[in-house]
XYZ file of N, CA and C in Angstrom:
663
model
N -20.003 -34.790 -17.891
C -19.347 -35.689 -16.951
C -19.727 -37.135 -17.263
N -18.787 -37.960 -17.658
C -19.093 -39.369 -17.935
C -19.519 -40.095 -16.657
N -20.639 -40.788 -16.716
C -21.131 -41.530 -15.572
C -20.754 -43.007 -15.724
N -20.919 -43.796 -14.680
C -20.620 -45.231 -14.788
C -21.460 -45.885 -15.883
N -20.963 -46.956 -16.468
C -21.709 -47.632 -17.537
C -22.996 -48.231 -17.000
N -23.954 -48.405 -17.910
C -25.250 -48.938 -17.505
C -25.260 -50.460 -17.437
N -24.311 -51.095 -18.121
C -24.321 -52.558 -18.162
C -22.914 -53.091 -18.424
N -22.786 -54.399 -18.322
C -21.482 -55.054 -18.468
C -20.922 -54.871 -19.874
N -21.764 -55.099 -20.887
C -21.279 -55.020 -22.268
C -20.722 -53.639 -22.592
N -21.413 -52.601 -22.144
C -20.928 -51.238 -22.383
C -19.586 -51.026 -21.702
N -19.486 -51.465 -20.465
C -18.239 -51.285 -19.711
C -17.056 -51.916 -20.424
N -17.261 -53.089 -20.980
C -16.158 -53.812 -21.611
C -15.717 -53.189 -22.932
N -16.523 -52.272 -23.480
C -16.073 -51.517 -24.660
C -15.363 -50.232 -24.254
N -15.445 -49.867 -22.990
C -14.843 -48.615 -22.497
C -13.470 -48.819 -21.877
N -13.121 -50.058 -21.561
C -11.853 -50.316 -20.876
C -11.214 -51.573 -21.452
N -9.886 -51.560 -21.541
C -9.160 -52.707 -22.077
C -7.860 -52.879 -21.315
N -7.689 -54.062 -20.751
C -6.462 -54.390 -20.012
C -6.139 -53.352 -18.940
N -7.165 -52.929 -18.223
C -6.953 -52.002 -17.117
C -6.778 -50.553 -17.515
N -7.001 -50.231 -18.783
C -6.867 -48.853 -19.250
C -8.166 -48.413 -19.917
N -8.629 -47.214 -19.578
C -9.847 -46.681 -20.182
C -9.555 -46.247 -21.613
N -10.407 -46.674 -22.547
C -10.188 -46.374 -23.967
C -11.367 -45.636 -24.596
N -12.418 -45.384 -23.868
C -13.600 -44.733 -24.423
C -13.267 -43.285 -24.775
N -13.449 -42.856 -26.042
C -13.035 -41.520 -26.485
C -13.642 -40.375 -25.682
N -14.917 -40.480 -25.336
C -15.557 -39.408 -24.581
C -14.934 -39.221 -23.207
N -14.594 -40.320 -22.560
C -13.966 -40.247 -21.242
C -12.558 -39.676 -21.356
N -11.819 -40.111 -22.369
C -10.465 -39.598 -22.566
C -10.489 -38.101 -22.869
N -11.476 -37.653 -23.648
C -11.600 -36.227 -23.957
C -11.919 -35.434 -22.694
N -12.773 -36.001 -21.837
C -13.107 -35.324 -20.584
C -11.875 -35.198 -19.700
N -11.087 -36.250 -19.622
C -9.854 -36.207 -18.831
C -8.898 -35.137 -19.358
N -8.802 -35.021 -20.676
C -7.910 -34.025 -21.276
C -8.386 -32.610 -20.961
N -9.693 -32.388 -21.030
C -10.250 -31.071 -20.707
C -9.999 -30.722 -19.252
N -10.185 -31.685 -18.382
C -9.959 -31.467 -16.956
C -8.499 -31.119 -16.692
N -7.588 -31.801 -17.366
C -6.158 -31.522 -17.201
C -5.825 -30.104 -17.657
N -6.440 -29.666 -18.751
C -6.214 -28.307 -19.255
C -6.715 -27.271 -18.260
N -7.882 -27.523 -17.686
C -8.441 -26.596 -16.700
C -7.546 -26.499 -15.470
N -6.971 -27.610 -15.064
C -6.063 -27.599 -13.909
C -4.802 -26.801 -14.218
N -4.308 -26.923 -15.434
C -3.129 -26.150 -15.827
C -3.435 -24.656 -15.835
N -4.623 -24.298 -16.304
C -5.027 -22.888 -16.331
C -5.099 -22.318 -14.926
N -5.673 -23.079 -14.018
C -5.774 -22.632 -12.627
C -4.386 -22.495 -12.016
N -3.493 -23.397 -12.361
C -2.137 -23.363 -11.800
C -1.406 -22.082 -12.176
N -1.716 -21.512 -13.336
C -1.039 -20.277 -13.759
C -1.460 -19.084 -12.916
N -2.572 -19.202 -12.208
C -3.041 -18.100 -11.359
C -2.435 -18.149 -9.967
N -1.832 -19.257 -9.621
C -1.387 -19.472 -8.240
C -0.077 -18.750 -7.945
N -0.152 -17.442 -7.892
C 1.031 -16.652 -7.541
C 0.730 -15.729 -6.388
N 1.718 -15.432 -5.568
C 1.522 -14.512 -4.458
C 0.794 -15.137 -3.291
N 0.623 -14.339 -2.254
C -0.093 -14.791 -1.066
C -1.584 -14.527 -1.234
N -2.385 -15.391 -0.669
C -3.824 -15.196 -0.757
C -4.221 -13.914 -0.054
N -5.028 -13.121 -0.731
C -5.444 -11.844 -0.149
C -6.919 -11.834 0.178
N -7.334 -10.839 0.960
C -8.738 -10.737 1.344
C -9.572 -10.177 0.207
N -8.951 -9.364 -0.676
C -9.696 -8.805 -1.801
C -10.400 -7.529 -1.411
N -10.330 -6.518 -2.286
C -10.922 -5.236 -1.937
C -12.330 -5.055 -2.446
N -12.643 -5.570 -3.640
C -13.971 -5.367 -4.200
C -14.984 -6.285 -3.534
N -16.257 -5.937 -3.733
C -17.322 -6.763 -3.152
C -17.277 -8.176 -3.729
N -16.970 -8.278 -5.040
C -16.901 -9.591 -5.667
C -15.818 -10.452 -5.073
N -14.646 -9.864 -4.847
C -13.535 -10.622 -4.276
C -13.803 -10.990 -2.825
N -14.465 -10.105 -2.108
C -14.824 -10.416 -0.721
C -15.791 -11.596 -0.674
N -16.706 -11.643 -1.635
C -17.650 -12.765 -1.691
C -16.924 -14.075 -1.965
N -15.921 -14.018 -2.850
C -15.121 -15.206 -3.141
C -14.411 -15.683 -1.883
N -13.776 -14.744 -1.185
C -13.025 -15.089 0.021
C -13.933 -15.664 1.103
N -15.092 -15.058 1.288
C -16.027 -15.527 2.316
C -16.594 -16.907 1.967
N -16.936 -17.089 0.696
C -17.474 -18.382 0.267
C -16.423 -19.481 0.398
N -15.174 -19.158 0.054
C -14.085 -20.123 0.202
C -13.895 -20.498 1.665
N -13.953 -19.513 2.540
C -13.784 -19.776 3.974
C -14.870 -20.713 4.489
N -16.101 -20.489 4.048
C -17.204 -21.364 4.464
C -16.985 -22.785 3.948
N -16.546 -22.882 2.704
C -16.307 -24.202 2.116
C -15.245 -24.955 2.908
N -14.151 -24.280 3.219
C -13.057 -24.923 3.952
C -13.503 -25.346 5.349
N -14.305 -24.511 5.995
C -14.769 -24.822 7.346
C -15.698 -26.035 7.363
N -16.499 -26.169 6.310
C -17.490 -27.248 6.266
C -16.958 -28.547 5.674
N -15.746 -28.507 5.135
C -15.227 -29.679 4.430
C -13.805 -30.020 4.854
N -13.570 -29.977 6.147
C -12.220 -30.227 6.667
C -12.139 -31.594 7.343
N -10.919 -32.148 7.383
C -10.681 -33.392 8.117
C -11.545 -34.538 7.642
N -12.202 -35.211 8.586
C -13.049 -36.351 8.245
C -14.272 -35.934 7.445
N -14.583 -34.628 7.458
C -15.716 -34.131 6.688
C -15.322 -33.757 5.263
N -14.064 -33.946 4.905
C -13.625 -33.588 3.558
C -14.321 -34.487 2.541
N -14.606 -33.953 1.356
C -15.257 -34.775 0.328
C -14.472 -36.043 0.013
N -13.157 -35.931 -0.064
C -12.331 -37.088 -0.406
C -12.457 -38.191 0.640
N -12.420 -37.815 1.921
C -12.530 -38.811 2.988
C -13.900 -39.480 2.972
N -14.937 -38.669 2.784
C -16.295 -39.211 2.789
C -16.534 -40.153 1.613
N -16.075 -39.755 0.432
C -16.296 -40.600 -0.744
C -15.458 -41.871 -0.674
N -14.259 -41.774 -0.151
C -13.409 -42.958 -0.010
C -14.097 -44.015 0.847
N -14.723 -43.591 1.939
C -15.441 -44.527 2.806
C -16.566 -45.224 2.049
N -17.300 -44.449 1.272
C -18.441 -45.027 0.550
C -17.981 -45.992 -0.549
N -16.920 -45.634 -1.249
C -16.408 -46.525 -2.297
C -15.873 -47.819 -1.693
N -15.153 -47.702 -0.584
C -14.595 -48.903 0.045
C -15.695 -49.813 0.563
N -16.736 -49.223 1.128
C -17.843 -50.039 1.628
C -18.476 -50.813 0.479
N -18.700 -50.131 -0.639
C -19.336 -50.777 -1.783
C -18.463 -51.908 -2.325
N -17.163 -51.651 -2.412
C -16.244 -52.682 -2.907
C -16.206 -53.895 -1.982
N -16.165 -53.627 -0.667
C -16.118 -54.739 0.291
C -17.387 -55.576 0.218
N -18.527 -54.900 0.156
C -19.804 -55.612 0.174
C -19.940 -56.544 -1.025
N -19.715 -56.011 -2.204
C -19.872 -56.840 -3.399
C -18.693 -57.785 -3.594
N -17.517 -57.358 -3.185
C -16.358 -58.239 -3.279
C -16.531 -59.476 -2.424
N -17.116 -59.315 -1.234
C -17.353 -60.453 -0.353
C -18.356 -61.418 -0.969
N -19.397 -60.869 -1.605
C -20.369 -61.739 -2.270
C -19.713 -62.546 -3.385
N -18.888 -61.869 -4.184
C -18.203 -62.572 -5.271
C -17.276 -63.658 -4.721
N -16.599 -63.344 -3.625
C -15.676 -64.308 -3.028
C -16.410 -65.547 -2.536
N -17.534 -65.346 -1.864
C -18.292 -66.475 -1.331
C -18.801 -67.379 -2.452
N -19.233 -66.778 -3.551
C -19.692 -67.586 -4.686
C -18.525 -68.361 -5.285
N -17.389 -67.693 -5.427
C -16.205 -68.343 -6.002
C -15.755 -69.524 -5.156
N -15.821 -69.363 -3.837
C -15.391 -70.436 -2.941
C -16.318 -71.643 -3.006
N -17.555 -71.423 -3.439
C -18.504 -72.532 -3.558
C -18.318 -73.310 -4.857
N -17.564 -72.743 -5.791
C -17.342 -73.399 -7.079
C -16.301 -74.514 -6.960
N -16.407 -75.502 -7.824
C -15.415 -76.574 -7.875
C -14.209 -76.094 -8.677
N -13.010 -76.172 -8.104
C -11.821 -75.705 -8.830
C -11.627 -76.461 -10.142
N -11.192 -75.729 -11.153
C -10.932 -76.343 -12.451
C -9.946 -75.463 -13.203
N -9.002 -76.095 -13.895
C -8.008 -75.325 -14.646
C -8.693 -74.480 -15.714
N -8.030 -73.410 -16.122
C -8.583 -72.535 -17.149
C -7.832 -72.722 -18.463
N -8.520 -73.026 -19.562
C -9.969 -73.250 -19.644
C -10.358 -74.614 -19.069
N -11.533 -74.675 -18.482
C -11.982 -75.910 -17.838
C -12.415 -76.921 -18.906
N -11.762 -78.072 -18.913
C -12.071 -79.110 -19.912
C -12.885 -80.261 -19.333
N -13.116 -80.206 -18.024
C -13.927 -81.243 -17.379
C -15.392 -80.823 -17.497
N -16.136 -81.517 -18.352
C -17.511 -81.121 -18.641
C -18.383 -81.110 -17.395
N -18.224 -82.112 -16.545
C -19.056 -82.208 -15.341
C -18.800 -81.030 -14.404
N -17.518 -80.716 -14.205
C -17.179 -79.583 -13.335
C -17.672 -78.280 -13.955
N -17.442 -78.130 -15.255
C -17.848 -76.904 -15.946
C -19.351 -76.675 -15.808
N -20.130 -77.708 -16.085
C -21.586 -77.564 -16.008
C -22.046 -77.336 -14.571
N -21.331 -77.963 -13.623
C -21.685 -77.760 -12.220
C -21.416 -76.345 -11.745
N -20.445 -75.689 -12.372
C -20.098 -74.317 -11.983
C -20.958 -73.256 -12.663
N -21.691 -73.631 -13.699
C -22.480 -72.645 -14.446
C -23.439 -71.848 -13.555
N -24.186 -72.490 -12.649
C -25.086 -71.699 -11.792
C -24.342 -70.652 -10.961
N -23.131 -70.987 -10.519
C -22.350 -70.036 -9.733
C -21.862 -68.875 -10.602
N -21.477 -69.185 -11.833
C -21.049 -68.123 -12.743
C -22.204 -67.162 -13.021
N -23.400 -67.710 -13.127
C -24.578 -66.863 -13.333
C -24.840 -65.993 -12.105
N -24.632 -66.590 -10.928
C -24.783 -65.802 -9.697
C -23.798 -64.643 -9.670
N -22.562 -64.913 -10.077
C -21.545 -63.858 -10.076
C -21.930 -62.736 -11.031
N -22.483 -63.091 -12.183
C -22.924 -62.063 -13.124
C -24.076 -61.252 -12.536
N -24.974 -61.922 -11.833
C -26.101 -61.215 -11.210
C -25.617 -60.233 -10.157
N -24.632 -60.660 -9.356
C -24.065 -59.771 -8.344
C -23.384 -58.582 -9.012
N -22.694 -58.828 -10.112
C -22.020 -57.740 -10.820
C -23.028 -56.733 -11.368
N -24.154 -57.214 -11.872
C -25.188 -56.301 -12.362
C -25.715 -55.419 -11.234
N -25.877 -56.013 -10.051
C -26.301 -55.225 -8.889
C -25.238 -54.198 -8.522
N -23.966 -54.599 -8.610
C -22.885 -53.668 -8.291
C -22.876 -52.491 -9.260
N -23.111 -52.755 -10.532
C -23.149 -51.671 -11.523
C -24.252 -50.680 -11.174
N -25.406 -51.195 -10.769
C -26.498 -50.294 -10.369
C -26.102 -49.470 -9.152
N -25.353 -50.087 -8.249
C -24.919 -49.375 -7.045
C -23.920 -48.273 -7.376
N -23.017 -48.516 -8.328
C -22.075 -47.465 -8.736
C -22.827 -46.285 -9.341
N -23.838 -46.576 -10.139
C -24.628 -45.498 -10.732
C -25.410 -44.729 -9.676
N -25.931 -45.454 -8.686
C -26.657 -44.792 -7.603
C -25.723 -43.915 -6.781
N -24.515 -44.410 -6.518
C -23.534 -43.615 -5.783
C -23.171 -42.361 -6.570
N -22.975 -42.499 -7.868
C -22.650 -41.357 -8.722
C -23.743 -40.291 -8.621
N -24.991 -40.699 -8.766
C -26.101 -39.744 -8.726
C -26.238 -39.088 -7.357
N -26.095 -39.892 -6.306
C -26.245 -39.345 -4.960
C -25.110 -38.387 -4.622
N -23.888 -38.760 -5.001
C -22.747 -37.892 -4.706
C -22.859 -36.571 -5.465
N -23.278 -36.653 -6.715
C -23.455 -35.440 -7.529
C -24.483 -34.512 -6.882
N -25.571 -35.087 -6.405
C -26.610 -34.289 -5.751
C -26.109 -33.709 -4.434
N -25.373 -34.516 -3.674
C -24.866 -34.085 -2.370
C -23.905 -32.914 -2.492
N -23.046 -32.938 -3.509
C -22.013 -31.906 -3.652
C -22.478 -30.704 -4.461
N -23.654 -30.759 -5.035
C -24.126 -29.701 -5.928
C -24.159 -28.335 -5.247
N -24.611 -28.277 -3.999
C -24.755 -26.987 -3.324
C -23.427 -26.248 -3.236
N -22.367 -26.949 -2.860
C -21.057 -26.301 -2.743
C -20.532 -25.840 -4.098
N -20.762 -26.624 -5.128
C -20.268 -26.265 -6.457
C -21.026 -25.063 -7.008
N -22.334 -25.037 -6.810
C -23.134 -23.894 -7.264
C -22.729 -22.630 -6.521
N -22.485 -22.751 -5.221
C -22.064 -21.592 -4.424
C -20.749 -21.031 -4.947
N -19.829 -21.909 -5.301
C -18.540 -21.463 -5.837
C -18.711 -20.790 -7.191
N -19.479 -21.409 -8.067
C -19.694 -20.832 -9.396
C -20.338 -19.454 -9.304
N -21.244 -19.290 -8.365
C -21.970 -18.028 -8.225
C -21.038 -16.868 -7.916
N -20.046 -17.089 -7.067
C -19.144 -15.993 -6.685
C -17.925 -15.894 -7.597
N -17.527 -17.001 -8.219
C -16.334 -16.975 -9.071
C -16.621 -16.441 -10.469
N -17.792 -16.727 -10.988
C -18.119 -16.359 -12.364
C -17.989 -14.858 -12.652
N -18.449 -13.959 -11.752
C -18.385 -12.526 -12.066
C -16.984 -11.920 -11.959
N -16.036 -12.637 -11.385
C -14.717 -12.068 -11.109
C -13.732 -12.433 -12.219
N -13.065 -11.417 -12.768
C -12.052 -11.625 -13.799
C -10.678 -11.675 -13.138
N -10.024 -12.842 -13.120
C -8.715 -12.946 -12.457
C -7.674 -11.986 -13.025
N -7.823 -11.631 -14.309
C -6.839 -10.740 -14.934
C -6.913 -9.326 -14.373
N -8.022 -8.996 -13.731
C -8.198 -7.641 -13.228
C -7.852 -7.468 -11.762
N -7.219 -8.468 -11.148
C -6.877 -8.374 -9.724
C -5.392 -8.671 -9.542
N -4.905 -8.392 -8.346
C -3.495 -8.627 -8.047
C -3.198 -10.089 -7.788
N -1.905 -10.383 -7.610
C -1.482 -11.772 -7.421
C -2.089 -12.394 -6.171
N -2.203 -11.597 -5.109
C -2.757 -12.132 -3.873
C -4.185 -12.597 -4.057
N -4.977 -11.770 -4.744
C -6.369 -12.130 -4.994
C -6.463 -13.294 -5.983
N -5.548 -13.314 -6.948
C -5.525 -14.430 -7.891
C -5.286 -15.756 -7.172
N -4.461 -15.724 -6.142
C -4.183 -16.947 -5.383
C -5.446 -17.468 -4.708
N -6.275 -16.548 -4.197
C -7.531 -16.953 -3.569
C -8.458 -17.585 -4.596
N -8.569 -16.925 -5.757
C -9.415 -17.451 -6.830
C -8.907 -18.813 -7.292
N -7.590 -18.920 -7.459
C -7.000 -20.181 -7.923
C -7.259 -21.309 -6.935
N -7.131 -21.025 -5.656
C -7.346 -22.069 -4.653
C -8.782 -22.574 -4.697
N -9.721 -21.639 -4.818
C -11.129 -22.023 -4.836
C -11.439 -22.833 -6.100
N -10.936 -22.369 -7.228
C -11.176 -23.101 -8.473
C -10.538 -24.493 -8.432
N -9.365 -24.587 -7.856
C -8.696 -25.886 -7.749
C -9.516 -26.851 -6.895
N -10.111 -26.348 -5.836
C -10.946 -27.192 -4.980
C -12.186 -27.679 -5.724
N -12.744 -26.821 -6.572
C -13.919 -27.227 -7.344
C -13.544 -28.253 -8.419
N -12.367 -28.100 -8.998
C -11.905 -29.119 -9.946
C -11.677 -30.450 -9.236
N -11.232 -30.386 -7.985
C -11.081 -31.601 -7.190
C -12.438 -32.264 -6.968
N -13.471 -31.452 -6.769
C -14.821 -31.994 -6.628
C -15.213 -32.764 -7.897
N -14.890 -32.186 -9.052
C -15.191 -32.845 -10.322
C -14.416 -34.158 -10.431
N -13.153 -34.125 -10.051
C -12.324 -35.333 -10.107
C -12.876 -36.432 -9.210
N -13.377 -36.062 -8.051
C -13.917 -37.064 -7.136
C -15.137 -37.748 -7.734
N -16.032 -36.966 -8.322
C -17.203 -37.562 -8.963
C -16.774 -38.467 -10.113
N -15.814 -38.005 -10.881
C -15.299 -38.774 -12.013
C -14.633 -40.068 -11.553
N -14.053 -40.055 -10.366
C -13.363 -41.248 -9.860
C -14.325 -42.418 -9.665
N -15.598 -42.120 -9.428
C -16.594 -43.185 -9.291
C -16.733 -43.930 -10.613
N -16.793 -43.171 -11.691
C -16.902 -43.772 -13.022
C -15.684 -44.627 -13.331
N -14.500 -44.092 -13.075
C -13.273 -44.820 -13.405
C -13.145 -46.105 -12.592
N -13.426 -46.025 -11.302
C -13.304 -47.216 -10.464
C -14.305 -48.281 -10.883
N -15.522 -47.864 -11.198
C -16.535 -48.837 -11.608
C -16.100 -49.582 -12.867
N -15.503 -48.868 -13.810
C -15.053 -49.502 -15.052
C -13.970 -50.546 -14.793
N -12.986 -50.179 -14.000
C -11.889 -51.105 -13.724
C -12.375 -52.315 -12.938
N -13.316 -52.101 -12.032
C -13.879 -53.222 -11.270
C -14.614 -54.187 -12.194
N -15.438 -53.637 -13.077
C -16.238 -54.493 -13.954
C -15.337 -55.351 -14.833
N -14.329 -54.722 -15.442
C -13.430 -55.495 -16.305
C -12.699 -56.567 -15.499
N -12.231 -56.201 -14.317
C -11.484 -57.150 -13.497
C -12.346 -58.334 -13.079
N -13.572 -58.058 -12.697
C -14.467 -59.134 -12.279
C -14.782 -60.052 -13.454
N -14.987 -59.466 -14.633
C -15.257 -60.294 -15.807
C -14.053 -61.157 -16.163
N -12.855 -60.652 -15.957
C -11.668 -61.480 -16.178
C -11.656 -62.652 -15.209
N -12.079 -62.381 -13.974
C -12.171 -63.455 -12.996
C -13.222 -64.480 -13.386
N -14.300 -64.010 -14.013
C -15.357 -64.924 -14.427
C -14.892 -65.874 -15.522
N -14.057 -65.362 -16.436
C -13.620 -66.256 -17.513
C -12.332 -66.998 -17.175
N -11.815 -66.766 -15.956
C -10.654 -67.505 -15.494
C -9.323 -66.994 -15.986
N -9.323 -65.873 -16.717
C -8.067 -65.389 -17.281
C -7.204 -64.689 -16.252
N -7.823 -64.205 -15.192
C -7.052 -63.499 -14.164
C -7.728 -63.721 -12.813
N -7.374 -64.794 -12.101
C -8.080 -65.199 -10.889
C -8.196 -64.120 -9.820
N -7.158 -63.297 -9.640
C -7.212 -62.302 -8.570
C -7.486 -60.907 -9.120
N -8.205 -60.840 -10.242
C -8.422 -59.561 -10.907
C -9.195 -58.574 -10.043
N -10.106 -59.064 -9.211
C -10.925 -58.152 -8.421
C -10.063 -57.358 -7.458
N -9.208 -58.031 -6.713
C -8.347 -57.320 -5.774
C -7.386 -56.409 -6.511
N -6.950 -56.810 -7.694
C -6.043 -55.978 -8.473
C -6.680 -54.668 -8.868
N -7.935 -54.702 -9.274
C -8.629 -53.476 -9.659
C -8.841 -52.578 -8.460
N -9.132 -53.195 -7.329
C -9.327 -52.414 -6.113
C -8.059 -51.663 -5.743
N -6.920 -52.331 -5.827
C -5.652 -51.690 -5.484
C -5.318 -50.577 -6.463
N -5.651 -50.776 -7.738
C -5.273 -49.808 -8.766
C -6.120 -48.553 -8.715
N -7.419 -48.707 -8.476
C -8.316 -47.560 -8.629
C -9.041 -47.151 -7.364
N -8.871 -47.880 -6.270
C -9.643 -47.581 -5.073
C -9.226 -46.330 -4.408
């Protein structure tokens, strides 16, 4: 699972013009897409209770997962709140620093204005470094938080061969596997959003795209 970059320079080699270009990340995305297609082929018939002990364990574990992760308690809702909070907090800091700077056309040719803005540009870079650390901390914490549910699913799904059950039971297995792939996608979304934010903020720092921060938020938030 690709994690957020450790620093600004690394991030800028992983993304270009709002698109991720890092080969390892692209390969991971392709593998994830293949796994989703495989799960989709199992989604036939009505979900069944399952007759064997293994299938009953799958059904019971799925029921517990759904009960514990519904509505506002859903992983997607919870992670969205945390990502938005992080974006707002650091975005506000960047905005306040930008507002303290003296306006100057890009590229800035007024030496006095340019030199006067240098301390603010350094502040913005410092805030961005803190934000990168926060994305990595969120990634690690979210991975740890969701580990129990993923391990529980793997434990009951691994022994069951979908080819050896009927369509109804396959639908139950497919639903559970699809939910676990969604868990993987959510963790991965932290990495993707962090990359787009970093590139956008750096564009704002060099003046090439003044509203890049909000643009990245809209695209990947």
